[in-house]
PDB file of C-alpha atoms in Angstrom:
ATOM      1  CA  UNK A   6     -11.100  -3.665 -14.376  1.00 38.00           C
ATOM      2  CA  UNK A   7     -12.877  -5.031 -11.181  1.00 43.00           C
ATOM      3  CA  UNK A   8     -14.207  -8.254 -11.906  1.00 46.00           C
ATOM      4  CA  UNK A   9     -16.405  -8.588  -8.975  1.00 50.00           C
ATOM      5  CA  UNK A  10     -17.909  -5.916  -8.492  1.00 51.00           C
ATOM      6  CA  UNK A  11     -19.481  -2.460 -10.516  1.00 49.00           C
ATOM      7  CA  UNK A  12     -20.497  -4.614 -13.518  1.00 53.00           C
ATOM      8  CA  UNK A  13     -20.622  -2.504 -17.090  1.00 54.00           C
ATOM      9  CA  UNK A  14     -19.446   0.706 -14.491  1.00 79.00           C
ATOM     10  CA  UNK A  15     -16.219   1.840 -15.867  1.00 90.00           C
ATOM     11  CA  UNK A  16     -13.559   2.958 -13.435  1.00 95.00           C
ATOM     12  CA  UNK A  17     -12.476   6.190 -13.695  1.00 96.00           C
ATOM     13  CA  UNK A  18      -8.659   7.581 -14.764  1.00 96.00           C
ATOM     14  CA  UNK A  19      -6.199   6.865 -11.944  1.00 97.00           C
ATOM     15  CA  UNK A  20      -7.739   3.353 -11.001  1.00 98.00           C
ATOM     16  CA  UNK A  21      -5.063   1.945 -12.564  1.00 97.00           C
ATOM     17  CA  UNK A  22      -2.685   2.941  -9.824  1.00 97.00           C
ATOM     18  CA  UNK A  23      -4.401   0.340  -7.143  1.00 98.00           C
ATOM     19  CA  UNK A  24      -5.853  -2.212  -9.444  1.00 97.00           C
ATOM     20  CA  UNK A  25      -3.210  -4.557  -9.363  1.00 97.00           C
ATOM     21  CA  UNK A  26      -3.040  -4.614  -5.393  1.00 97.00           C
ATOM     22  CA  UNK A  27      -7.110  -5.464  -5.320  1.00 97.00           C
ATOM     23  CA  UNK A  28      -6.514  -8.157  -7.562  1.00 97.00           C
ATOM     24  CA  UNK A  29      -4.189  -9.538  -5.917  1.00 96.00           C
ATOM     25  CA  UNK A  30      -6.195  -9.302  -2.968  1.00 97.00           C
ATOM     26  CA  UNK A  31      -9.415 -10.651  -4.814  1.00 95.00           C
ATOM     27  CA  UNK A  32      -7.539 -14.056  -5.849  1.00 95.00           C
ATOM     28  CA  UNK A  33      -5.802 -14.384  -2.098  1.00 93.00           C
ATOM     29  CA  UNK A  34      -9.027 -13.852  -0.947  1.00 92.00           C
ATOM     30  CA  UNK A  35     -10.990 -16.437  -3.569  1.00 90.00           C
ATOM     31  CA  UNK A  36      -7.805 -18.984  -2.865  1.00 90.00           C
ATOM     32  CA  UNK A  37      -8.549 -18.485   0.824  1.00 87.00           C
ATOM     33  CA  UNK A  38     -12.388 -19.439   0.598  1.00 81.00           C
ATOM     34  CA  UNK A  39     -11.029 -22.751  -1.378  1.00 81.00           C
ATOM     35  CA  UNK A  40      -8.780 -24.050   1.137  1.00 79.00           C
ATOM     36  CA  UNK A  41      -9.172 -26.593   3.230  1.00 69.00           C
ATOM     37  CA  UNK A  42     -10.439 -26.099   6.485  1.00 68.00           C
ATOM     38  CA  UNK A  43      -8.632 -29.118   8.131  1.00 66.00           C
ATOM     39  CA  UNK A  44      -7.720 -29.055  11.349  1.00 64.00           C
ATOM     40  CA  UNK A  45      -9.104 -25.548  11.589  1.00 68.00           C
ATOM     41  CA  UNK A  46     -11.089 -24.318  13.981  1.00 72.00           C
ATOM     42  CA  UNK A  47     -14.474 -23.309  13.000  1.00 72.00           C
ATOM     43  CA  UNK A  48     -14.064 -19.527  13.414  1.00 78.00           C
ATOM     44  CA  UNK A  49     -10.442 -19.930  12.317  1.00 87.00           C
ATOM     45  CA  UNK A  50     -11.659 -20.382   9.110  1.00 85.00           C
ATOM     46  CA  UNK A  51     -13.041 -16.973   8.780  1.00 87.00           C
ATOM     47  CA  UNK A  52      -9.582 -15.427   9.753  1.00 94.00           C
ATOM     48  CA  UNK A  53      -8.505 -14.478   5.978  1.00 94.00           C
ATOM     49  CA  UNK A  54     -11.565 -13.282   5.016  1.00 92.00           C
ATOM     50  CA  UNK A  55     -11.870 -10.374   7.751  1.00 95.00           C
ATOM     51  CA  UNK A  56      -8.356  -9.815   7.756  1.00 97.00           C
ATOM     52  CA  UNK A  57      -8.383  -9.170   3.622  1.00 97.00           C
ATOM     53  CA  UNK A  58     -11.114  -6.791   3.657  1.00 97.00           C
ATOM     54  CA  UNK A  59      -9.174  -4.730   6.694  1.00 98.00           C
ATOM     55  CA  UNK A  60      -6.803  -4.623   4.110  1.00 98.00           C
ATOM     56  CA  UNK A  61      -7.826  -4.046   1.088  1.00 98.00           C
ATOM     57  CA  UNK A  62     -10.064  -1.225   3.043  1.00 98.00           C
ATOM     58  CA  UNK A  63      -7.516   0.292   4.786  1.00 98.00           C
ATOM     59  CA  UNK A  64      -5.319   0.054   1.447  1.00 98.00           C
ATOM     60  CA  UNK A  65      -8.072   2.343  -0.640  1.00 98.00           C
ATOM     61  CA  UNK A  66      -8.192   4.705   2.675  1.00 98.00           C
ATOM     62  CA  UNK A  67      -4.423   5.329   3.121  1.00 98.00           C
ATOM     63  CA  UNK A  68      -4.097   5.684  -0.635  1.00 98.00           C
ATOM     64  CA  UNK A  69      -6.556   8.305  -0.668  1.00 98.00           C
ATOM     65  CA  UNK A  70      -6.582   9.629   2.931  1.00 97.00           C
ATOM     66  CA  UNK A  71      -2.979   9.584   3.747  1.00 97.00           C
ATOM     67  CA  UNK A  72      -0.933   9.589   0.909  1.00 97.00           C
ATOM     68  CA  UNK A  73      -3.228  11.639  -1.540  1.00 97.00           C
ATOM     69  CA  UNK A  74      -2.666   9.260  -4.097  1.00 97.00           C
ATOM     70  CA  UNK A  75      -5.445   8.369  -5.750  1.00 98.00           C
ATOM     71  CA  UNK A  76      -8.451  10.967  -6.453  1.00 98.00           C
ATOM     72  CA  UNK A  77     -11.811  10.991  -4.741  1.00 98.00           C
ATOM     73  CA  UNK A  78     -13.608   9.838  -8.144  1.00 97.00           C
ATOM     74  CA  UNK A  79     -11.403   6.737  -7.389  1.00 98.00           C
ATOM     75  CA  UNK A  80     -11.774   6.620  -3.880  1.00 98.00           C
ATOM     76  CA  UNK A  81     -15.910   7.100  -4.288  1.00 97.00           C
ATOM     77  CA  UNK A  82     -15.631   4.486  -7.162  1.00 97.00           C
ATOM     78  CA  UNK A  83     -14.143   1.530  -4.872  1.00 97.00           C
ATOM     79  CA  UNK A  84     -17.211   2.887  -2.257  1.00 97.00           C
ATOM     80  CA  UNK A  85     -19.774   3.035  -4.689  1.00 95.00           C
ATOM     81  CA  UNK A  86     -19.348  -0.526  -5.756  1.00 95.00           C
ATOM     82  CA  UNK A  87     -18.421  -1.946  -2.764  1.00 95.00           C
ATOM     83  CA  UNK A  88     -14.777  -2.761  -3.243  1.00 96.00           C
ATOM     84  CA  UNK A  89     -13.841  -1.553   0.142  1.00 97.00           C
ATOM     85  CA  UNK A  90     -16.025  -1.911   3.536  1.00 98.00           C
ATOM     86  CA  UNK A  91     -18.200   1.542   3.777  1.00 98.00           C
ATOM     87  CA  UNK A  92     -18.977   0.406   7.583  1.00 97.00           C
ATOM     88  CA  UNK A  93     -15.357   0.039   8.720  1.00 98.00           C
ATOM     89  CA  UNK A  94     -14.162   2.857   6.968  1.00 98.00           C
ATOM     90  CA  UNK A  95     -16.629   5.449   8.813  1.00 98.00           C
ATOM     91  CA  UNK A  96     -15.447   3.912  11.916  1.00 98.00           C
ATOM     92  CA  UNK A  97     -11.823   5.211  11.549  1.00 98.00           C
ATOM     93  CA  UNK A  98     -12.872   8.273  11.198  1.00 97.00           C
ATOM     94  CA  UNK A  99     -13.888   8.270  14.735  1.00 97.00           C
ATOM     95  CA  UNK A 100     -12.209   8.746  17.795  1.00 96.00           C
ATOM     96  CA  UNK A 101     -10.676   5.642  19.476  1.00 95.00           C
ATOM     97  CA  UNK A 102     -11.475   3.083  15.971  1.00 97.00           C
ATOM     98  CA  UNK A 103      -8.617   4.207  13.900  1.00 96.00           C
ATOM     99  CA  UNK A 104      -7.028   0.714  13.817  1.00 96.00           C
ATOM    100  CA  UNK A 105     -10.589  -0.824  14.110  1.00 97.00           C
ATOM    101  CA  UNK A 106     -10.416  -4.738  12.199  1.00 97.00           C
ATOM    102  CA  UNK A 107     -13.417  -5.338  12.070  1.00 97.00           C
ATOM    103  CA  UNK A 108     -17.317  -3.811  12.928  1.00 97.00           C
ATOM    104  CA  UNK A 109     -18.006  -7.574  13.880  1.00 96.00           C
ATOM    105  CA  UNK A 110     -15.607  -6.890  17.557  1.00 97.00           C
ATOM    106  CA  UNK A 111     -17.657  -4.033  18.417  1.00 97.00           C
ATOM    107  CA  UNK A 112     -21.262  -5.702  18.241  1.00 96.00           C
ATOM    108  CA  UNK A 113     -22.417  -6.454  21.682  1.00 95.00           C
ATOM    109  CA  UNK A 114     -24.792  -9.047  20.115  1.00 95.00           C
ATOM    110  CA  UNK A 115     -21.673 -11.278  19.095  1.00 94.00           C
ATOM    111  CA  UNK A 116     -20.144 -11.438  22.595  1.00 92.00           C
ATOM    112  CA  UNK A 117     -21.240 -12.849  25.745  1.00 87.00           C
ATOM    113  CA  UNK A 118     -22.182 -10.527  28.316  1.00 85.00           C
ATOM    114  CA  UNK A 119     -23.126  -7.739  25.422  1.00 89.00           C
ATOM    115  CA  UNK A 120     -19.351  -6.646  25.564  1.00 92.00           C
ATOM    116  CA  UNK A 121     -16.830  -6.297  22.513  1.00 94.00           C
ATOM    117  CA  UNK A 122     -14.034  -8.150  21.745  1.00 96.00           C
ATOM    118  CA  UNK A 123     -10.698  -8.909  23.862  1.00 96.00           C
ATOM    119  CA  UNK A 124      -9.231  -6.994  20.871  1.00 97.00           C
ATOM    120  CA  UNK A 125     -10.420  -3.641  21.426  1.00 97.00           C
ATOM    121  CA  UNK A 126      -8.464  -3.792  25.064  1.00 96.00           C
ATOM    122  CA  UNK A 127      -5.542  -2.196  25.141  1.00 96.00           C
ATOM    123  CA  UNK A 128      -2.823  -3.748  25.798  1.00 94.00           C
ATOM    124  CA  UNK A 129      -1.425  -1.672  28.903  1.00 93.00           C
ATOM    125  CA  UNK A 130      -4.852  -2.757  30.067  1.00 94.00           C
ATOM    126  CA  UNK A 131      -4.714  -6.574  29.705  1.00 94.00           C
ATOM    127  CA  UNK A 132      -3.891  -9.035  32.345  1.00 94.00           C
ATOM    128  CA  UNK A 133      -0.675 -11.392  31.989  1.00 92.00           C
ATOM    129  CA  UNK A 134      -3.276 -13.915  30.862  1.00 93.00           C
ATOM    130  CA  UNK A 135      -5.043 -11.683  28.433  1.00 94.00           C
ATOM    131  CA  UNK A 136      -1.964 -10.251  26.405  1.00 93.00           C
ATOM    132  CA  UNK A 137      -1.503 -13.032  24.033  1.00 92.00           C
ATOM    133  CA  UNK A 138      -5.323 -13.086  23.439  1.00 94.00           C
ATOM    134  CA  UNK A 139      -6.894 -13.113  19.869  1.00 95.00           C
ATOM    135  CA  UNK A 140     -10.374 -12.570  18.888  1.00 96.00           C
ATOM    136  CA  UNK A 141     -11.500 -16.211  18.212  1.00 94.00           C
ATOM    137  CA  UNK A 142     -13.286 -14.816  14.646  1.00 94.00           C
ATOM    138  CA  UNK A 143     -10.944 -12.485  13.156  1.00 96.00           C
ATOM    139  CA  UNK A 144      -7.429 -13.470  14.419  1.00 96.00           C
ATOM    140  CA  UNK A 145      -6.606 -10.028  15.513  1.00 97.00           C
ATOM    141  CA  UNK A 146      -4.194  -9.859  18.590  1.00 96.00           C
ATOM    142  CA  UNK A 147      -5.342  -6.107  19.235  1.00 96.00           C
ATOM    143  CA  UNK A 148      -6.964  -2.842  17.302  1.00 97.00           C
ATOM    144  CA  UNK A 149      -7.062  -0.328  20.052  1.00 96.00           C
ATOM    145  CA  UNK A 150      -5.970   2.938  19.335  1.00 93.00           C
ATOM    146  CA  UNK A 151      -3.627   4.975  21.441  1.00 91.00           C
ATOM    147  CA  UNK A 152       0.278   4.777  22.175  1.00 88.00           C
ATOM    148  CA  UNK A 153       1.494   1.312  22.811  1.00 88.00           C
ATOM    149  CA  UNK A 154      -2.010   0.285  23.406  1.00 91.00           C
ATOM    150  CA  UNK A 155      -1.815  -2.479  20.317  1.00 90.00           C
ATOM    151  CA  UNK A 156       0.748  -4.206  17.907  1.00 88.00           C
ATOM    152  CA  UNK A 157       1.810  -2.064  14.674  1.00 92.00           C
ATOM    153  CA  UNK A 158       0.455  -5.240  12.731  1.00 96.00           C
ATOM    154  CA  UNK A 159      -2.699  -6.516  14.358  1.00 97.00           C
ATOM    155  CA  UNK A 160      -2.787  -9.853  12.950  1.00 97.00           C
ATOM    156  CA  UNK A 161       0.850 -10.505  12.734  1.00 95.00           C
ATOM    157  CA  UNK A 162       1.032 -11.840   9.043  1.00 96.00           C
ATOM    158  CA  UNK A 163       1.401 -10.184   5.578  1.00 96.00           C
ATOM    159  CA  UNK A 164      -2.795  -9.104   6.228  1.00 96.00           C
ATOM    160  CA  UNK A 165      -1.568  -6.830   8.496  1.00 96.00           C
ATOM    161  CA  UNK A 166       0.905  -4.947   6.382  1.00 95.00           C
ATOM    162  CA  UNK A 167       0.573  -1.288   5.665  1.00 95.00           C
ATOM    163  CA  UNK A 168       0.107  -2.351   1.531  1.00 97.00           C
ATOM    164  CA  UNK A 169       0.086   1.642   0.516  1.00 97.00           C
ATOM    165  CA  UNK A 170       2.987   2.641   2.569  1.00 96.00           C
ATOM    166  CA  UNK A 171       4.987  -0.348   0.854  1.00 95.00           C
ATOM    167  CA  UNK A 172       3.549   1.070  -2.181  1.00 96.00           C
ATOM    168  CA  UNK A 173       4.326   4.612  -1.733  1.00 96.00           C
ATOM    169  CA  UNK A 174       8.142   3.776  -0.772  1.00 95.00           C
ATOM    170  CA  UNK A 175       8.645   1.639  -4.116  1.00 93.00           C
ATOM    171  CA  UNK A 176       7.595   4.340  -6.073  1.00 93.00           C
ATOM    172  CA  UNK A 177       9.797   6.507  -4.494  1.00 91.00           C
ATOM    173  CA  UNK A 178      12.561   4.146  -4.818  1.00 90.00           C
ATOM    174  CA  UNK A 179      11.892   3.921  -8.531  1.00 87.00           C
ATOM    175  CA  UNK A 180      11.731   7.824  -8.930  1.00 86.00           C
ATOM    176  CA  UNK A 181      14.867   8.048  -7.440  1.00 90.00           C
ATOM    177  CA  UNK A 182      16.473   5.568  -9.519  1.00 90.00           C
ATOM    178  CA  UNK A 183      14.838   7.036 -12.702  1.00 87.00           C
ATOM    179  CA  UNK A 184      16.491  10.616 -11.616  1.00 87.00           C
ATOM    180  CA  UNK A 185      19.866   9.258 -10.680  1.00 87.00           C
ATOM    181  CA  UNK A 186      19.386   6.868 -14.481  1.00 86.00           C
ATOM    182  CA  UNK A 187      18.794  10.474 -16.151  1.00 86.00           C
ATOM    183  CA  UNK A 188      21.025  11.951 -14.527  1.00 87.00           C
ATOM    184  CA  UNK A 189      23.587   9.850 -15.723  1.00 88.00           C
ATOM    185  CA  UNK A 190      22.397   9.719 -18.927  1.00 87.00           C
ATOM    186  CA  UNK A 191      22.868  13.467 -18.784  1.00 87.00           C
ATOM    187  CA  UNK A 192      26.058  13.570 -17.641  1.00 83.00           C
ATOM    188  CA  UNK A 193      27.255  10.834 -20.491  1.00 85.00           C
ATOM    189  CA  UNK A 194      25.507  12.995 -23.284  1.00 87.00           C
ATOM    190  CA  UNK A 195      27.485  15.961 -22.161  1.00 85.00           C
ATOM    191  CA  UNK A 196      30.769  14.308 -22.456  1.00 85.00           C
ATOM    192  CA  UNK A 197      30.328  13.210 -25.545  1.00 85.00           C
ATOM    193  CA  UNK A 198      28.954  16.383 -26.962  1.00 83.00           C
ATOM    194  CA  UNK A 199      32.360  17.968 -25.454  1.00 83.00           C
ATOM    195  CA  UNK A 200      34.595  14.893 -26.874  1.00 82.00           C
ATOM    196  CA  UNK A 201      32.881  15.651 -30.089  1.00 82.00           C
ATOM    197  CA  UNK A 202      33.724  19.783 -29.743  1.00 80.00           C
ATOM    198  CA  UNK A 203      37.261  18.600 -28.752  1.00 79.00           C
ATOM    199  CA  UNK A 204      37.353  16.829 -32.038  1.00 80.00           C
ATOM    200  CA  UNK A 205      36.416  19.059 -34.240  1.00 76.00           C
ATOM    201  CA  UNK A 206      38.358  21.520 -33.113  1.00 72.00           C
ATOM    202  CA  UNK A 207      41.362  20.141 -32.615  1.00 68.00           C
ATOM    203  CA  UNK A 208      42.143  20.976 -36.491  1.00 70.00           C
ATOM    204  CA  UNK A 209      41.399  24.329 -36.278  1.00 66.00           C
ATOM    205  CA  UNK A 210      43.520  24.204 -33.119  1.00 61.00           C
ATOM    206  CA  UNK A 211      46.906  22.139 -34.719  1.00 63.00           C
ATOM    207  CA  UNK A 212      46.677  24.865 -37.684  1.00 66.00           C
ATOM    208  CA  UNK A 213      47.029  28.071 -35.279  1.00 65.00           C
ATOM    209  CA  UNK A 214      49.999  25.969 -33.653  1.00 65.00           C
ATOM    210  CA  UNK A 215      52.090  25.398 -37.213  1.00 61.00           C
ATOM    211  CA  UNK A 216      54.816  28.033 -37.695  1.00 65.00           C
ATOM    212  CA  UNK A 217      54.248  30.211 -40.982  1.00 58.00           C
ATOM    213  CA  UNK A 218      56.004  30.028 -43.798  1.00 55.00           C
ATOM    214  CA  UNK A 219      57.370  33.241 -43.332  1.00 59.00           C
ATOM    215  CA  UNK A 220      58.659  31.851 -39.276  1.00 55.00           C
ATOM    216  CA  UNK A 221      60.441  29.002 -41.192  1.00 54.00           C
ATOM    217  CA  UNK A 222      62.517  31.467 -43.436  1.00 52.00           C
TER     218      UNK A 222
END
Protein backbone atom coordinates (compact mmCIF):
# COMPACT_ATOMS: atom_id res chain seq x y z
CA UNK A 1 0.00 0.00 0.00
CA UNK A 2 1.39 3.49 -1.06
CA UNK A 3 2.12 5.37 1.87
CA UNK A 4 2.51 8.67 0.30
CA UNK A 5 0.25 9.10 -1.79
CA UNK A 6 -3.83 8.05 -2.68
CA UNK A 7 -4.73 8.15 1.04
CA UNK A 8 -7.93 5.70 2.03
CA UNK A 9 -7.76 4.87 -2.18
CA UNK A 10 -7.18 1.24 -2.36
CA UNK A 11 -4.96 -0.06 -5.12
CA UNK A 12 -6.35 -2.24 -7.35
CA UNK A 13 -5.41 -6.28 -7.99
CA UNK A 14 -2.01 -6.55 -9.69
CA UNK A 15 -0.37 -3.57 -7.69
CA UNK A 16 1.29 -5.92 -5.87
CA UNK A 17 3.58 -6.80 -8.73
CA UNK A 18 5.48 -3.15 -8.56
CA UNK A 19 4.91 -2.21 -4.99
CA UNK A 20 7.97 -3.37 -3.65
CA UNK A 21 10.17 -1.52 -6.38
CA UNK A 22 8.23 2.03 -5.41
CA UNK A 23 9.03 1.45 -2.00
CA UNK A 24 12.13 0.95 -2.39
CA UNK A 25 12.30 3.90 -4.40
CA UNK A 26 10.18 6.01 -1.83
CA UNK A 27 12.81 5.29 1.12
CA UNK A 28 16.02 5.91 -1.43
CA UNK A 29 14.34 8.82 -2.28
CA UNK A 30 13.31 10.02 1.59
CA UNK A 31 17.14 8.81 2.59
CA UNK A 32 18.31 11.04 -0.25
CA UNK A 33 16.41 14.29 0.98
CA UNK A 34 18.19 13.48 4.57
CA UNK A 35 21.65 13.44 3.52
CA UNK A 36 24.01 15.73 3.92
CA UNK A 37 24.64 18.16 1.44
CA UNK A 38 28.40 18.68 2.26
CA UNK A 39 30.60 19.53 -0.11
CA UNK A 40 27.79 19.44 -2.64
CA UNK A 41 27.09 21.73 -4.97
CA UNK A 42 23.91 23.52 -4.66
CA UNK A 43 22.13 22.00 -7.69
CA UNK A 44 24.01 18.76 -7.01
CA UNK A 45 21.86 18.30 -4.33
CA UNK A 46 18.81 17.95 -6.39
CA UNK A 47 20.51 15.15 -8.52
CA UNK A 48 18.64 12.08 -6.69
CA UNK A 49 15.55 13.56 -6.56
CA UNK A 50 15.06 14.07 -10.50
CA UNK A 51 16.88 11.11 -11.26
CA UNK A 52 14.32 8.84 -8.85
CA UNK A 53 11.26 10.12 -10.29
CA UNK A 54 12.80 9.34 -14.06
CA UNK A 55 12.84 6.16 -12.59
CA UNK A 56 10.29 5.24 -10.80
CA UNK A 57 8.26 6.93 -13.94
CA UNK A 58 9.82 5.23 -16.49
CA UNK A 59 9.57 1.93 -14.22
CA UNK A 60 5.43 2.21 -14.12
CA UNK A 61 5.68 3.07 -18.10
CA UNK A 62 7.85 0.10 -19.24
CA UNK A 63 5.88 -2.15 -16.91
CA UNK A 64 2.80 -1.21 -18.51
CA UNK A 65 3.87 0.11 -21.95
CA UNK A 66 6.52 -2.30 -22.85
CA UNK A 67 6.29 -5.31 -21.09
CA UNK A 68 2.39 -5.49 -20.62
CA UNK A 69 2.82 -6.31 -17.21
CA UNK A 70 0.79 -4.62 -15.14
CA UNK A 71 -2.96 -3.58 -16.20
CA UNK A 72 -4.14 -0.10 -17.06
CA UNK A 73 -6.32 0.05 -13.69
CA UNK A 74 -2.74 -0.15 -12.23
CA UNK A 75 -1.06 1.92 -14.55
CA UNK A 76 -4.09 4.79 -14.18
CA UNK A 77 -3.86 4.11 -10.35
CA UNK A 78 0.00 5.18 -9.99
CA UNK A 79 -1.32 8.38 -12.46
CA UNK A 80 -4.24 9.13 -10.61
CA UNK A 81 -2.42 9.59 -7.38
CA UNK A 82 0.56 10.87 -8.54
CA UNK A 83 3.02 8.08 -8.00
CA UNK A 84 4.64 8.57 -11.30
CA UNK A 85 5.28 12.10 -13.18
CA UNK A 86 2.03 12.65 -15.59
CA UNK A 87 4.21 15.57 -17.34
CA UNK A 88 7.23 13.43 -18.24
CA UNK A 89 5.37 10.57 -19.15
CA UNK A 90 3.28 12.47 -22.03
CA UNK A 91 6.54 13.65 -23.21
CA UNK A 92 7.79 10.14 -24.25
CA UNK A 93 5.14 9.65 -26.08
CA UNK A 94 6.37 12.21 -28.43
CA UNK A 95 8.70 12.23 -31.06
CA UNK A 96 12.37 13.01 -30.17
CA UNK A 97 11.58 12.85 -25.84
CA UNK A 98 11.57 9.16 -25.49
CA UNK A 99 14.58 9.17 -23.11
CA UNK A 100 13.47 12.68 -21.85
CA UNK A 101 14.91 13.05 -17.75
CA UNK A 102 13.37 15.56 -16.93
CA UNK A 103 10.52 18.48 -18.21
CA UNK A 104 12.84 20.89 -16.12
CA UNK A 105 15.82 20.58 -19.41
CA UNK A 106 13.31 21.56 -21.83
CA UNK A 107 12.01 24.92 -20.15
CA UNK A 108 13.55 27.81 -21.89
CA UNK A 109 12.82 29.86 -18.71
CA UNK A 110 15.52 27.73 -16.73
CA UNK A 111 18.38 28.33 -19.20
CA UNK A 112 20.19 31.28 -20.27
CA UNK A 113 19.57 32.43 -23.62
CA UNK A 114 15.83 30.70 -23.50
CA UNK A 115 17.56 27.40 -24.76
CA UNK A 116 17.30 23.78 -23.15
CA UNK A 117 19.71 21.89 -21.58
CA UNK A 118 23.31 20.60 -22.85
CA UNK A 119 21.50 17.26 -22.29
CA UNK A 120 19.07 17.22 -24.94
CA UNK A 121 22.25 17.55 -27.56
CA UNK A 122 23.13 14.70 -29.05
CA UNK A 123 26.06 13.47 -28.67
CA UNK A 124 27.29 13.14 -32.45
CA UNK A 125 26.45 16.81 -32.14
CA UNK A 126 28.62 17.94 -29.18
CA UNK A 127 31.96 19.52 -29.34
CA UNK A 128 35.15 17.69 -27.74
CA UNK A 129 34.47 20.11 -24.90
CA UNK A 130 30.80 19.46 -24.62
CA UNK A 131 30.77 15.51 -24.55
CA UNK A 132 31.47 15.00 -20.97
CA UNK A 133 28.86 17.73 -20.13
CA UNK A 134 26.05 17.20 -17.47
CA UNK A 135 23.09 19.24 -16.82
CA UNK A 136 24.22 21.14 -13.64
CA UNK A 137 20.44 20.26 -11.98
CA UNK A 138 19.70 16.81 -12.84
CA UNK A 139 23.10 15.05 -13.38
CA UNK A 140 22.12 13.67 -16.67
CA UNK A 141 25.10 13.24 -19.18
CA UNK A 142 22.50 13.07 -22.18
CA UNK A 143 18.56 12.17 -23.00
CA UNK A 144 18.43 12.68 -26.69
CA UNK A 145 16.78 10.25 -28.63
CA UNK A 146 18.10 8.70 -31.78
CA UNK A 147 20.98 6.08 -32.55
CA UNK A 148 24.12 6.72 -30.65
CA UNK A 149 22.90 10.15 -29.97
CA UNK A 150 23.06 9.49 -25.88
CA UNK A 151 24.40 6.92 -23.23
CA UNK A 152 22.08 3.69 -22.62
CA UNK A 153 22.13 4.97 -18.87
CA UNK A 154 21.81 8.72 -18.77
CA UNK A 155 23.01 9.33 -15.41
CA UNK A 156 25.51 6.61 -15.16
CA UNK A 157 24.49 5.13 -11.67
CA UNK A 158 21.93 2.51 -10.48
CA UNK A 159 19.06 5.72 -11.27
CA UNK A 160 19.64 5.04 -14.59
CA UNK A 161 18.92 1.35 -14.72
CA UNK A 162 16.17 -0.10 -16.80
CA UNK A 163 14.36 -1.39 -13.12
CA UNK A 164 11.44 -3.36 -15.26
CA UNK A 165 13.69 -4.99 -17.69
CA UNK A 166 15.80 -6.30 -14.58
CA UNK A 167 12.49 -7.20 -13.33
CA UNK A 168 11.09 -8.90 -16.25
CA UNK A 169 14.42 -11.11 -16.71
CA UNK A 170 14.26 -12.37 -12.92
CA UNK A 171 10.99 -13.52 -13.38
CA UNK A 172 11.87 -15.27 -16.24
CA UNK A 173 14.79 -16.73 -14.61
CA UNK A 174 12.58 -17.96 -11.81
CA UNK A 175 9.95 -19.48 -14.30
CA UNK A 176 12.51 -21.29 -15.81
CA UNK A 177 13.88 -22.66 -12.76
CA UNK A 178 10.35 -23.50 -11.43
CA UNK A 179 9.80 -25.59 -14.91
CA UNK A 180 13.16 -27.27 -14.93
CA UNK A 181 12.30 -27.89 -10.54
CA UNK A 182 8.92 -29.59 -11.89
CA UNK A 183 10.26 -31.08 -14.30
CA UNK A 184 12.45 -32.91 -12.23
CA UNK A 185 10.13 -33.52 -9.80
CA UNK A 186 8.26 -35.21 -12.61
CA UNK A 187 10.74 -37.18 -13.81
CA UNK A 188 11.62 -38.52 -10.00
CA UNK A 189 7.81 -39.34 -9.42
CA UNK A 190 7.83 -41.43 -12.52
CA UNK A 191 10.67 -43.54 -11.47
CA UNK A 192 9.45 -44.32 -8.50
CA UNK A 193 5.98 -45.12 -9.63
CA UNK A 194 7.90 -47.64 -12.16
CA UNK A 195 10.36 -48.95 -9.21
CA UNK A 196 7.18 -49.49 -7.34
CA UNK A 197 5.42 -51.51 -10.61
CA UNK A 198 8.80 -53.35 -10.82
CA UNK A 199 8.20 -54.40 -7.29
CA UNK A 200 5.15 -55.58 -7.25
CA UNK A 201 5.46 -57.46 -9.98
CA UNK A 202 8.37 -59.06 -9.66
CA UNK A 203 6.33 -61.91 -7.64
CA UNK A 204 3.99 -62.46 -10.10
CA UNK A 205 7.01 -62.51 -12.42
CA UNK A 206 9.48 -65.20 -10.18
CA UNK A 207 6.17 -67.50 -10.04
CA UNK A 208 5.73 -67.77 -14.03
CA UNK A 209 9.64 -68.52 -13.97
CA UNK A 210 9.40 -71.71 -11.30
CA UNK A 211 9.25 -75.07 -13.12
CA UNK A 212 5.89 -77.06 -12.34
CA UNK A 213 5.60 -79.77 -10.43
CA UNK A 214 4.77 -81.81 -13.18
CA UNK A 215 8.50 -80.29 -15.14
CA UNK A 216 10.29 -81.58 -11.96
CA UNK A 217 8.92 -85.24 -12.37
Amino acid sequence: MPKRWGKGSKPPEGYDIIEPILEALENESRDKVKESNAGKRNTESLWPVHQINWQRSRYVYDMFYTHNRISRKVYDYCIKNKIVDASLIAKWKKTGYERLCSTYVINPANYKFGTTSICRVPLNDRSREQMNAIDPTTGCMGCASGKDASHRNIFGNKYGQNLAAVQIAREKRMEEIQARREGQERLLEEQQRMQQQQKEEAPAFAQAQAPSADEEK
